[in-house]
Coordinates of C-alpha atoms and ligand atoms in Angstrom, one line a residue:
X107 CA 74.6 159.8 -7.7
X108 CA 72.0 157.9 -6.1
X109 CA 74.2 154.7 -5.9
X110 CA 76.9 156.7 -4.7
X111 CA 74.6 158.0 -1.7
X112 CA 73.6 154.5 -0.6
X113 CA 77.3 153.2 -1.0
X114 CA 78.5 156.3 1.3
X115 CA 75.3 155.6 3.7
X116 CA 75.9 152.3 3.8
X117 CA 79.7 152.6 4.6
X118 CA 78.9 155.5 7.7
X119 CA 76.5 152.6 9.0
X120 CA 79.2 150.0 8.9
X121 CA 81.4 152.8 10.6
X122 CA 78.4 153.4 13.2
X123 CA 78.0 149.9 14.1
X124 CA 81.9 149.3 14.1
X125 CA 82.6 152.4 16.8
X126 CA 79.3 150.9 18.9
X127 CA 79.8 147.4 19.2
X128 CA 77.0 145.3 20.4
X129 CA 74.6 147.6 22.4
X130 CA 73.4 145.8 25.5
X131 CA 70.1 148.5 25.4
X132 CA 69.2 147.1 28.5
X133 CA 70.5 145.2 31.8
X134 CA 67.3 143.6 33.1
X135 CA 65.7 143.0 29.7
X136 CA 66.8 138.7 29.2
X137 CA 66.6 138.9 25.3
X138 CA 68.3 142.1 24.9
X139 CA 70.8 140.6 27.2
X140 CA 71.1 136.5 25.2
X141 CA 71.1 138.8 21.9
X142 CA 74.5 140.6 22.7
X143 CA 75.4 137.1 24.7
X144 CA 74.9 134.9 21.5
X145 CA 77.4 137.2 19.5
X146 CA 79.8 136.4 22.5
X147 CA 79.2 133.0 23.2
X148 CA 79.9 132.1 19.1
X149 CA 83.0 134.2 19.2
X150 CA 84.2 132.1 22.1
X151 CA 83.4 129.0 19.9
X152 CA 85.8 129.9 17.4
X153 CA 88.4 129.2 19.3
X154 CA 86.5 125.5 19.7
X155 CA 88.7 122.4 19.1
X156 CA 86.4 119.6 19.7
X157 CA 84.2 120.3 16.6
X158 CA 87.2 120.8 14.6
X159 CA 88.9 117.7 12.5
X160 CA 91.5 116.3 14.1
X161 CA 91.0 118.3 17.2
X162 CA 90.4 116.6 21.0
X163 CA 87.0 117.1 23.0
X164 CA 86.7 119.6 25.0
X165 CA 89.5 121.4 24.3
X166 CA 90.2 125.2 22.9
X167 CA 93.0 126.2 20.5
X168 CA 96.4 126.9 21.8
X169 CA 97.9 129.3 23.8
X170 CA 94.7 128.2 26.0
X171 CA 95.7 125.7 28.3
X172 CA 93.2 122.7 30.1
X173 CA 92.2 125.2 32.7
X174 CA 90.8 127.7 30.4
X175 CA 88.5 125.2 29.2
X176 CA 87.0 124.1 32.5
X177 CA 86.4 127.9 32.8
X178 CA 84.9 128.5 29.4
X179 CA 82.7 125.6 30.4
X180 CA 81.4 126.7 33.3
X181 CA 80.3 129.8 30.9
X182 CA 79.3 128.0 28.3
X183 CA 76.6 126.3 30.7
X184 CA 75.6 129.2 32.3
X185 CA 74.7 130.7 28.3
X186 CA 73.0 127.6 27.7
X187 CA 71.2 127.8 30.7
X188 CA 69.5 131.0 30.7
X189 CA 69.9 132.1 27.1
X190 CA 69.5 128.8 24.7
X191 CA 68.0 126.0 27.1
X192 CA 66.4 124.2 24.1
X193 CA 69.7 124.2 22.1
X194 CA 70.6 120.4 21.9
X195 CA 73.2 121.1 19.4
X196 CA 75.0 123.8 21.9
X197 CA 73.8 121.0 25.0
X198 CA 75.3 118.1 23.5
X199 CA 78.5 119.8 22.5
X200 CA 79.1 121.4 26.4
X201 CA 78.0 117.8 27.5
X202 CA 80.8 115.8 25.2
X203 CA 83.6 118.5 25.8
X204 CA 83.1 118.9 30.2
X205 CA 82.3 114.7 30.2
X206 CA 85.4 113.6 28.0
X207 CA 87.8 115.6 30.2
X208 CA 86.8 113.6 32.9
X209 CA 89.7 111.5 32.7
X210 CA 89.5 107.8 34.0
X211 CA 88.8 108.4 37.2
X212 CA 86.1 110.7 36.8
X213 CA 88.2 113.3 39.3
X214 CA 89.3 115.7 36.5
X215 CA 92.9 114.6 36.3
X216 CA 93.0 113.3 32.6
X217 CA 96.3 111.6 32.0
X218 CA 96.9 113.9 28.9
X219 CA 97.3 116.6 31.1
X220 CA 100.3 115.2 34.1
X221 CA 102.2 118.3 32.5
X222 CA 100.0 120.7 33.3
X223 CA 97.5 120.2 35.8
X224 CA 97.6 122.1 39.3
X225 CA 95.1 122.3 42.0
X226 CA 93.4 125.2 40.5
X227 CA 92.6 123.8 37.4
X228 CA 91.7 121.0 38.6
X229 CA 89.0 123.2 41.0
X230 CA 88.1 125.6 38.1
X231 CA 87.1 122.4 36.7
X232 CA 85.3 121.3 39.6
X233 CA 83.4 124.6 39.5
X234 CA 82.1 124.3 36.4
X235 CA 80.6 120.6 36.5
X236 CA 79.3 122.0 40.0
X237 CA 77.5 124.5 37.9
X238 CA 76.2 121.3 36.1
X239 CA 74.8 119.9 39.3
X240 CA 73.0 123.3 40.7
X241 CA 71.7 124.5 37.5
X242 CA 70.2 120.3 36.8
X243 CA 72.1 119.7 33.2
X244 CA 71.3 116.3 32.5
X245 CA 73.8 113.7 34.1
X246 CA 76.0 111.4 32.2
X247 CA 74.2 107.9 33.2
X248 CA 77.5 106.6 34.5
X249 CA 79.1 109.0 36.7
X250 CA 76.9 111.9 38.2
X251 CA 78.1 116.0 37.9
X252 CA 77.8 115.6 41.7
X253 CA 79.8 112.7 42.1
X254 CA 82.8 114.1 39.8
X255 CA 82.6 116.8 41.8
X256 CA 83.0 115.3 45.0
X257 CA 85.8 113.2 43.3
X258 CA 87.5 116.2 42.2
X259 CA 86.6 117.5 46.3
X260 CA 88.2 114.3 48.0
X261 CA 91.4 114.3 46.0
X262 CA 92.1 118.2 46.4
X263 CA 91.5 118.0 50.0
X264 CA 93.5 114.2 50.2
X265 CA 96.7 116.6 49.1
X266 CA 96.2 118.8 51.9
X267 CA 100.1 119.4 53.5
X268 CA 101.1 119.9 56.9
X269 CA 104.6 119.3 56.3
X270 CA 105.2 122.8 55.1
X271 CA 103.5 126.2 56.4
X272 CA 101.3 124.1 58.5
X273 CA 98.7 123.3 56.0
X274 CA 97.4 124.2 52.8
X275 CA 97.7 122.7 49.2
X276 CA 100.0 123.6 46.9
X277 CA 100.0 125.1 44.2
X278 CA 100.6 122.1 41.8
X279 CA 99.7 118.4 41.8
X280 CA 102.8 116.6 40.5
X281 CA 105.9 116.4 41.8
X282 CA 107.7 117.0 38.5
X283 CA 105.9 120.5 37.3
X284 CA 107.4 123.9 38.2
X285 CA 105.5 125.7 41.4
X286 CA 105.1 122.1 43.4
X287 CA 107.0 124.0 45.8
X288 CA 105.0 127.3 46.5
X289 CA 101.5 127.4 47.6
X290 CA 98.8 129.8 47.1
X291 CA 95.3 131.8 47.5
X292 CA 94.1 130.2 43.9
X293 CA 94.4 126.6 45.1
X294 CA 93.4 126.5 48.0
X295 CA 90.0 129.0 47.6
X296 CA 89.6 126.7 44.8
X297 CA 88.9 123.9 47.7
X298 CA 87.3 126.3 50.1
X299 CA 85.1 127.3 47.5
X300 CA 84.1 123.8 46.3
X301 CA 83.6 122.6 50.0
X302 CA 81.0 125.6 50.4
X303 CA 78.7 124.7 47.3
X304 CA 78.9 121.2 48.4
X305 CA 77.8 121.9 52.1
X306 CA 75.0 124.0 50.4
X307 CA 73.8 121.5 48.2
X308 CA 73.9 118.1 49.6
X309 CA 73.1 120.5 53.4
X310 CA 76.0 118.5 55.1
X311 CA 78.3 120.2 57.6
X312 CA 81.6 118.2 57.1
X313 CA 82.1 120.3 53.5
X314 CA 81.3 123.7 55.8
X315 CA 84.4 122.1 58.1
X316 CA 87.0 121.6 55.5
X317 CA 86.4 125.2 54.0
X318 CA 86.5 126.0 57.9
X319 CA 89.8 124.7 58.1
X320 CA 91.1 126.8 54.3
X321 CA 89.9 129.8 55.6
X322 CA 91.4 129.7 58.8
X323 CA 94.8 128.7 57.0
X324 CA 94.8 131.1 54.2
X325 CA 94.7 133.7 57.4
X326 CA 96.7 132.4 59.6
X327 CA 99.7 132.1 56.9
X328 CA 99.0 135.6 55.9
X329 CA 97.5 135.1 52.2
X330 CA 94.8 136.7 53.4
X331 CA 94.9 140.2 55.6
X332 CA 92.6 141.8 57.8
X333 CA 92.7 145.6 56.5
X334 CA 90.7 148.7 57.2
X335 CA 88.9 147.9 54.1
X336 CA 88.3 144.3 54.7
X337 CA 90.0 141.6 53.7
X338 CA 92.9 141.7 51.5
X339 CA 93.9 138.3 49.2
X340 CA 97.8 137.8 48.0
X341 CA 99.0 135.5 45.7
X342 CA 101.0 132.9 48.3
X343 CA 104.2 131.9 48.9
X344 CA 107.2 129.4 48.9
X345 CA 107.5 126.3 50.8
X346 CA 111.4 127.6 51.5
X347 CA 110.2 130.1 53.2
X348 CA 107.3 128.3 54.9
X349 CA 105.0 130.8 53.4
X350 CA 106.7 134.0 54.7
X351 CA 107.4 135.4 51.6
X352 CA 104.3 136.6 50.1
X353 CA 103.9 137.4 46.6
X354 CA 101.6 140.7 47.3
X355 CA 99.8 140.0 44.0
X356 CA 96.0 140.5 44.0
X357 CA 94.0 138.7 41.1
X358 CA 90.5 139.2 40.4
X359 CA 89.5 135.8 40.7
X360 CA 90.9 134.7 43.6
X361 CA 88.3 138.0 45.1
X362 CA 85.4 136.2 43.6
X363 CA 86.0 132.6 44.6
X364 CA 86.3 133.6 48.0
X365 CA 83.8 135.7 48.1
X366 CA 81.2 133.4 46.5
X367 CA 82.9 130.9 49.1
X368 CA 81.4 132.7 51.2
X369 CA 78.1 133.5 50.3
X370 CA 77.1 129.7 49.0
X371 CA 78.5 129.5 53.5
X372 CA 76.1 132.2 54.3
X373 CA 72.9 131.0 52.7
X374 CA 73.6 127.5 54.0
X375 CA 74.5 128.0 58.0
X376 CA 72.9 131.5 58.5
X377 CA 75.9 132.5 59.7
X378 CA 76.3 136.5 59.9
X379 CA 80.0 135.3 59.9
X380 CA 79.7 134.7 56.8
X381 CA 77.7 137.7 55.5
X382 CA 80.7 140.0 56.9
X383 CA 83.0 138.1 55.2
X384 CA 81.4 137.8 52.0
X385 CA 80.7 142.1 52.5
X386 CA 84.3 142.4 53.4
X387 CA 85.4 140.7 50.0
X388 CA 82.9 142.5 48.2
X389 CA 84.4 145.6 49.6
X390 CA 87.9 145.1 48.9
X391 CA 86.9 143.9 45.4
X392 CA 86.2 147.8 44.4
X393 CA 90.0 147.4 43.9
X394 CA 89.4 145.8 40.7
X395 CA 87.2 148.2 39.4
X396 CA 87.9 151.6 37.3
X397 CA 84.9 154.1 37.1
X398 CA 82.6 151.3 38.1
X399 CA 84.5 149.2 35.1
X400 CA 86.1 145.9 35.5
X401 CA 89.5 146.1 35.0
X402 CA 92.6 143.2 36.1
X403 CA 94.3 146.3 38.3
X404 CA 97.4 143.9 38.7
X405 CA 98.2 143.9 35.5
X406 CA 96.2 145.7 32.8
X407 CA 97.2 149.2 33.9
X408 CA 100.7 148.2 32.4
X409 CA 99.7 145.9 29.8
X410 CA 101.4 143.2 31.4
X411 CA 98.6 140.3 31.4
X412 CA 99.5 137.2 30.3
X413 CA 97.0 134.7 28.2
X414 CA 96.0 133.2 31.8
X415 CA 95.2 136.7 33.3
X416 CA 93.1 138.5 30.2
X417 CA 90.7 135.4 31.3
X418 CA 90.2 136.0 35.4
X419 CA 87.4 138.1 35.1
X420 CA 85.3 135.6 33.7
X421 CA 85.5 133.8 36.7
X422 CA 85.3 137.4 38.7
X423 CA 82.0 137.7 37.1
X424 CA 80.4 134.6 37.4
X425 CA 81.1 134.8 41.3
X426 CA 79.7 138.6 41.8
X427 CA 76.5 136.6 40.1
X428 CA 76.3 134.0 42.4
X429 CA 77.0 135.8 45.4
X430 CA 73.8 138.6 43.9
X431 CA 71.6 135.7 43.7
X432 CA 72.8 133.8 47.1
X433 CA 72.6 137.3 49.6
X434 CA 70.1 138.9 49.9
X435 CA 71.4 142.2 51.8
X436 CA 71.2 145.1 50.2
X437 CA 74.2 146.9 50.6
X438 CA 76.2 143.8 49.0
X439 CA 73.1 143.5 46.0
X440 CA 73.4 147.1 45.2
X441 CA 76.9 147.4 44.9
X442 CA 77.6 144.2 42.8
X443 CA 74.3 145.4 40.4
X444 CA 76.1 148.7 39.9
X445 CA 79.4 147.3 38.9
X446 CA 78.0 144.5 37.0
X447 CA 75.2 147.3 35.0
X448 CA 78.2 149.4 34.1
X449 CA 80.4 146.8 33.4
X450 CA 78.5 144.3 31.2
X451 CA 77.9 147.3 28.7
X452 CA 81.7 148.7 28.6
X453 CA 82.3 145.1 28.1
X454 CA 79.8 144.4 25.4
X455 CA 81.1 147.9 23.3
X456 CA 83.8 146.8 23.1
X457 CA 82.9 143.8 20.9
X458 CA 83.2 145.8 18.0
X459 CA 86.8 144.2 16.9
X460 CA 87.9 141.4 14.3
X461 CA 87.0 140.5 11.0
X462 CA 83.7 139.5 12.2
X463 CA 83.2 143.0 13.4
X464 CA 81.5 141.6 17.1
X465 CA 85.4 140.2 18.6
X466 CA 85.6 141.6 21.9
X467 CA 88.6 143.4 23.5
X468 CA 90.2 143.7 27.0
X469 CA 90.6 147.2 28.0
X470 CA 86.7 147.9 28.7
X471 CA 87.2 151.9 29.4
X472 CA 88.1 152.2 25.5
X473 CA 85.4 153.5 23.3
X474 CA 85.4 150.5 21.2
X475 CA 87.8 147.6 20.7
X476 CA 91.2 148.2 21.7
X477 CA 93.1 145.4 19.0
X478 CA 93.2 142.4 21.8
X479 CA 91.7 139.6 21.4
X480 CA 91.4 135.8 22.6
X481 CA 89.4 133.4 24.2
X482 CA 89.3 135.2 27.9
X483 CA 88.3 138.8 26.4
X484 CA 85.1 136.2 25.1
X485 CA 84.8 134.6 28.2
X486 CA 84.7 137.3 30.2
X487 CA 82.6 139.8 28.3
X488 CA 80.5 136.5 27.8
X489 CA 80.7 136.1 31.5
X490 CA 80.2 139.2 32.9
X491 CA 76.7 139.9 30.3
X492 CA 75.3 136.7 31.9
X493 CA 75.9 137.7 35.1
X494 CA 72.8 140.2 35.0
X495 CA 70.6 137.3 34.5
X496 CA 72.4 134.7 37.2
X497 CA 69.9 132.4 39.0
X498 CA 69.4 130.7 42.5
X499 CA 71.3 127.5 42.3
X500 CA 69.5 124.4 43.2
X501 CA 70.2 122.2 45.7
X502 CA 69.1 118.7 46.5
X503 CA 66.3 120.4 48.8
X504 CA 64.9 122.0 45.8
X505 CA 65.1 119.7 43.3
X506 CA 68.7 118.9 42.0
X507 CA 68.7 115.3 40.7
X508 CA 72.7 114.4 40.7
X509 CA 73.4 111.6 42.4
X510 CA 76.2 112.2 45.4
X511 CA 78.3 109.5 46.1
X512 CA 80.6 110.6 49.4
X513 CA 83.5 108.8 48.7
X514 CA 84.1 109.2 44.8
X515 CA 87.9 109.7 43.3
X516 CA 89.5 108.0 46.6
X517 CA 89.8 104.7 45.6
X518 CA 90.7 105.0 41.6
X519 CA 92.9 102.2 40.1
X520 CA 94.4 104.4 37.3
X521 CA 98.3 104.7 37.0
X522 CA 98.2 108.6 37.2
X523 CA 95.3 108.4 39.9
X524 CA 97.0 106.0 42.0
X525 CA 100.2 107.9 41.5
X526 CA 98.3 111.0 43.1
X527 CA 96.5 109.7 45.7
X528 CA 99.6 107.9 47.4
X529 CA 101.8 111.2 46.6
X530 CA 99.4 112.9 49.4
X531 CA 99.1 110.4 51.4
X532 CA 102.1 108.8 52.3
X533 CA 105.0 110.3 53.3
X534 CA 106.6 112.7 51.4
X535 CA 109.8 111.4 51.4
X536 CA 108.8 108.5 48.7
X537 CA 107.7 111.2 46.6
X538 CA 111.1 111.7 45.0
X539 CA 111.4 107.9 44.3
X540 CA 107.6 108.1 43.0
X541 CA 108.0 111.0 40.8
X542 CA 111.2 108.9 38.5
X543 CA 108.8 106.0 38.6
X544 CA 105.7 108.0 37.2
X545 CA 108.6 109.8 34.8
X546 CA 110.0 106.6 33.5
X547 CA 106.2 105.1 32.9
X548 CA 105.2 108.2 31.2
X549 CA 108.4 107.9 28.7
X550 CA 108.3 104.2 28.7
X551 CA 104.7 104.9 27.1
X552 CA 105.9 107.8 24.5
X553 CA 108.7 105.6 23.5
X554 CA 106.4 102.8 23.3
X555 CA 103.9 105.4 21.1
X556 CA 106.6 106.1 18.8
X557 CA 108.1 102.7 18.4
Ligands
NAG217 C1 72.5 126.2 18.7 O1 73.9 126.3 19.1 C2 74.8 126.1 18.1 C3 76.2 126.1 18.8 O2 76.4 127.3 19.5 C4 74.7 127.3 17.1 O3 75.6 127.1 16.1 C5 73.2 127.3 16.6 O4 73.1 128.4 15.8 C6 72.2 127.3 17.7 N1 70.9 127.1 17.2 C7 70.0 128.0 17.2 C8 68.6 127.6 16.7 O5 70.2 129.1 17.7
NAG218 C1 94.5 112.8 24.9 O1 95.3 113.0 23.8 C2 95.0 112.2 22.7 C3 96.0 112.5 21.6 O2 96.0 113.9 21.3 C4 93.5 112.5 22.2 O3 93.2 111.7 21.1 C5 92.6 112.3 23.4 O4 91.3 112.6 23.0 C6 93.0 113.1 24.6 N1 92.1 112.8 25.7 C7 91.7 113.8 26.4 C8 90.8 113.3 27.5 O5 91.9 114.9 26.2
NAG219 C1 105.8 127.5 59.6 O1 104.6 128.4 59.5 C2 103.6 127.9 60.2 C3 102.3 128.7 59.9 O2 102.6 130.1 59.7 C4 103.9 128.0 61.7 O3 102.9 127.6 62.5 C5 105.1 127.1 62.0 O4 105.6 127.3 63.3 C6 106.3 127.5 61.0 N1 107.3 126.5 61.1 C7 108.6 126.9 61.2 C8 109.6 125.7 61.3 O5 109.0 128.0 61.2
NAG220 C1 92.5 151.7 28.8 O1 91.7 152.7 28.2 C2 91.6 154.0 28.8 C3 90.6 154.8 28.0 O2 91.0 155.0 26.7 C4 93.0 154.5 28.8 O3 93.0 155.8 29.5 C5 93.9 153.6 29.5 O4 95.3 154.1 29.5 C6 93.9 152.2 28.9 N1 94.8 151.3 29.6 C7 95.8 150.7 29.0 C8 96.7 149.9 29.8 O5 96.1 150.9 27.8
NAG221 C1 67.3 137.4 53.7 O1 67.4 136.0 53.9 C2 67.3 135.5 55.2 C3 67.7 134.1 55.2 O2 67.2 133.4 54.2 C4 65.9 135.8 55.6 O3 65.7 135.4 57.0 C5 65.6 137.3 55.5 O4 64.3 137.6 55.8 C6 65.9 137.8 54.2 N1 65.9 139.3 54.2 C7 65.3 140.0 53.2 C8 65.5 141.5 53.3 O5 64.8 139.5 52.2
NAG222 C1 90.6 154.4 34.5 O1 89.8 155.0 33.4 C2 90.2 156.3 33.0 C3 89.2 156.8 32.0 O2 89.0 155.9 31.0 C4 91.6 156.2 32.4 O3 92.0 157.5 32.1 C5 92.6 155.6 33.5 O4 93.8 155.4 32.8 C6 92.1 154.3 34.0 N1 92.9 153.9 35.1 C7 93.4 152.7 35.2 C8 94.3 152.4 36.4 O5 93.2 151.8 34.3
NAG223 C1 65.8 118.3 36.9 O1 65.8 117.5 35.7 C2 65.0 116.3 35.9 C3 65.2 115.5 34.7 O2 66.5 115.1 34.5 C4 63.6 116.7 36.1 O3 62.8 115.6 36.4 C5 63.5 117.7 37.3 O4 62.1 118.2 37.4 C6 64.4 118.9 37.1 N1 64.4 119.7 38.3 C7 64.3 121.0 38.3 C8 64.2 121.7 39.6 O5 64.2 121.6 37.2
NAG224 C1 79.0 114.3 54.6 O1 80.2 114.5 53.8 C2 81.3 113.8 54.3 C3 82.6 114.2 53.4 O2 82.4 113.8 52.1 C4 81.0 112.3 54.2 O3 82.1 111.6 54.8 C5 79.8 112.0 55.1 O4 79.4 110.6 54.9 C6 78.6 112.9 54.6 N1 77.5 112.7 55.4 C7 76.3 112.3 55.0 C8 75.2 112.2 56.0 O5 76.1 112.1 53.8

C-alpha cells in the first residue's frame, strides 16, 4: 500500500513538473534565470553537429541551414557570457564552431556554402562574432572578431546596387541562387545594423554614414513606412518592379535589427534622431506581441512558419536586450522589461516537451508545450530568458581588445571571394558570363571530387 502511494506520488510529481515546465521564479534573480537558461541552452546542443562523428564545425543538424547557426552562435555566447563564463569546455566549442565558419577569407562566405548564402546570413553571422568583439571573447590570434567583422562589413556594403531601385543590397549574394533578383528589409538592416555597432565601437563616423545611407533607402523605396504608430517594416520587393511591389510581410526580426540599429546610433551620436526612431520601432513592435507574449504575428496565428521563421524571435530578443541596456529612457526601458518579464516565463513553461521532459515549444500562450519543437523554439526561449540579464556592450573606449583592421575582406584571393567582390564591383553585365565561369569551377571541382 505504501509502495503503491509513493509510486502514485511520484507519478502526480512527474505530471506536476511536466504541466509546469521550467519555472523561471524570478526575472531579475541571475541564477534563477542561468538555471532555466542551462536546461535551454543543452537542448539547443542536441541539435549540435560539430561534436558529433562525422559531423562539420560549427554546424546544426538539418533542416537548419548556415544562417541558423550564426544565430545560435550569437546565443550561445551571450549564455556563455553571463551564465557559464568559466566554462572552457562550452568556450572552446562556441570558439571552434563561429572560427571554422570563417571561410578563407575570414569574411563569412565559406565556400561550402555558394548554395546558400545571402546577405542576411552573412550579417546574422556578422552579428554574432560582433557580439564576440563587445562582450571581449578571446580572439583567434590570426584574425580578430573585429576584423572579421569589418570584413563581413566591407563586402556587404561592396555589393551595394544602384542599378536597380536606386540602391540597396539584395537579397542574395550569388548570381546563381533563387531571390538574387528581389531585395529586402532583412539584408539590408542587416548592414545598417552592423554599420551602427561598428560606429559605436571603434567611435568612427563613416560606419554612422553607411547606415545613414540604408536608412534613408529602406524609406525612400518604401520598405519602411511612416504610420501613425511609428514606423512600419515590409518584407521588400522585386528588382522587376524596381521595388514597387512590396511584399507587406512584417517579421519579428527585421523590428529588432532596426531597432537595435538604432539604439547602438543613439548611444554613439546623441542623436535624439535616433531615440525617436528607435521609440518608434519599439512602438510598432507591440505588433508582435499577444497579451504581453511574443508571438511571430505573420505567421503563427495560422500555423504557417516555416523552420526559418519558428527561429526570428531569437534574434527579436536579443535586440529588445540590447536596445534595454543601450537607452536609457524610460518609456522605451519599461515597455521592453514588461514584454521581456512576461515573455521569458511563457517561454520558459513551455519547456515542458520531449522525451527529456525540458524541450521547448513555439506557441508561448499554451499552458505547456504545444508538440513543436526544433532548434529556433531553443534558441529563442534560450534567447529571450537571457535577455533579462543583457549587458552594456564594450567598446574600444571601455576596454574591448579586438584588433580593427579597416580594410579587411576587400582584397581576398580566394576563388569564391574574388568571384564576389568583382560581381559588385564591376559591371553587372559580366555577371552572367561570371556566374557560368563560377558554375563550371564549382562542377569542375565535384567532378574532380568524385573522379
Ligand atoms: C560546460 O559546458 C558543457 C557544454 O555545454 C556542458 O556539457 C557541461 O556540463 C558544462 N560544465 C559545467 C561544469 O557546467
Ligand atoms: C565543408 O564541407 C566539408 C565536407 O562536408 C567539411 O569537411 C568541411 O568541414 C566544411 N567546411 C566548413 C567551413 O563548413
Ligand atoms: C526606381 O526606383 C527608384 C527609387 O524608388 C527611383 O528613384 C527611380 O526613379 C526608379 N527608376 C525607374 C526607371 O522607374
Ligand atoms: C496558441 O495558444 C493559444 C492558447 O492556447 C490558442 O488560443 C491559440 O489558438 C494558439 N495558436 C495557434 C496558432 O494554435
Ligand atoms: C541618459 O543618457 C544620456 C546620454 O548618455 C545622459 O546624458 C542622460 O543623463 C541619461 N539620462 C538618464 C535618465 O539616466
Ligand atoms: C492571443 O492569446 C489568446 C489567449 O491565449 C488566444 O486566445 C488568441 O488566439 C491569441 N491570438 C493570437 C493572434 O495568437
Ligand atoms: C578583455 O580581455 C583581455 C584579455 O584578453 C583583458 O586583458 C581585458 O582586461 C578584458 N577587458 C575587459 C573590459 O574585460
Ligand atoms: C573609419 O572607417 C572607415 C570605413 O571602414 C575607414 O575607411 C576609415 O579609415 C576609418 N577611420 C579611422 C580613423 O580609422
Amino acid at each position: 500500500m505504501l509502495n503503491i502511494i509513493v509510486v502514485v506520488g511520484y507519478l502526480l510529481l512527474q505530471l506536476v513538473t511536466v504541466v509546469n515546465g521550467l519555472q523561471l521564479t524570478s526575472t531579475t534573480d541571475k541564477d534563477s534565470i542561468c538555471n532555466v537558461a542551462k536546461y535551454i541552452a543543452n537542448g539547443e546542443l542536441n541539435y549540435y553537429e560539430g561534436l558529433k562523428y562525422g559531423g562539420v564545425v560549427g554546424m546544426f543538424a538539418p533542416p537548419n541551414y548556415w544562417w541558423n547557426a550564426g544565430e545560435a552562435f550569437g546565443g550561445l555566447l551571450d549564455y556563455f557570457t553571463f551564465c557559464e563564463p568559466t566554462n572552457d569546455t562550452l568556450k572552446e566549442l562556441i570558439f571552434d564552431g563561429m572560427y571554422h565558419q570563417a571561410g578563407a577569407g575570414y569574411n563569412y562566405i565559406p565556400s561550402n556554402q555558394s548554395m546558400t548564402e545571402g546577405n542576411d546570413d552573412q550579417g546574422v553571422w556578422g552579428m554574432a562574432i560582433m557580439q564576440a568583439v563587445e562582450r571581449n571573447f578571446t580572439d583567434p590570434p590570426e584574425h580578430s572578431w573585429l576584423s572579421m567583422t569589418q570584413a563581413v562589413y566591407n563586402t556587404m556594403n561592396s555589393r551595394w546596387d544602384t542599378s536597380y531601385c536606386d540602391g540597396g543590397l539584395r537579397w542574395q549574394i550569388f548570381t546563381w541562387n533563387s531571390g538574387y533578383d528581389y531585395k529586402n528589409s532583412i539584408a539590408n538592416g542587416c548592414l545598417f545594423h552592423l554599420a551602427a555597432r561598428l560606429a559605436r565601437y571603434l567611435g568612427n563616423d563613416t560606419y554612422v554614414e553607411t547606415a545613414e545611407k540604408v536608412w534613408d533607402w529602406m524609406y525612400g523605396v518604401g520598405f519602411m513606412v511612416h504610420t501613425q504608430q511609428g514606423f512600419v517594416l515590409y518584407d521588400g520587393a522585386d528588382i522587376s518592379t524596381n521595388c514597387t511591389d512590396i511584399t507587406k510581410y512584417q517579421w519579428s526580426y527585421t523590428y529588432g535589427i532596426m531597432m537595435a540599429g538604432c539604439a547602438y546610433l543613439y548611444d554613439f551620436t546623441n542623436d535624439d534622431i535616433w531615440l525617436e526612431r528607435t521609440q518608434e520601432l519599439v512602438d510598432t513592435s507591440n505588433f508582435f506581441f499577444n497579451n504581453s507574449i511574443m508571438t511571430e504575428m505573420q505567421c503563427a496565428p495560422s500555423n504557417k512558419c516555416n523552420n526559418d521563421q519558428r527561429s526570428f524571435r531569437s534574434l527579436f530578443a536579443r535586440c529588445l536586450g540590447l536596445t534595454n541596456v543601450l537607452v536609457n529612457s524610460t518609456d522605451i526601458t519599461s515597455q521592453i522589461e514588461h514584454w521581456l518579464d512576461v515573455s521569458s516565463v511563457a517561454a520558459a513553461q513551455s519547456c515542458s516537451g520531449g522525451s527529456d521532459g525540458v524541450t521547448c515549444g513555439f506557441n508561448w500562450s499554451v499552458q505547456g508545450w504545444d508538440g513543436v519543437y526544433g532548434l529556433g523554439e531553443q534558441q529563442s526561449a534560450l534567447e529571450t530568458v537571457l535577455s533579462l540579464l543583457t549587458e552594456m556592450p564594450l567598446s574600444a573606449k571601455t576596454g574591448g581588445v579586438s584588433q580593427s583592421e579597416v580594410n579587411a575582406g576587400l582584397n581576398t584571393q580566394d576563388t569564391i571571394n574574388r568571384n564576389v567582390i568583382s560581381i559588385s564591383t564591376k559591371d553587372k553585365a559580366g555577371a552572367g558570363v561570371l556566374t557560368a565561369v563560377v558554375l563550371a569551377i564549382i562542377l569542375a571541382g565535384g567532378v574532380w571530387m568524385i573522379l
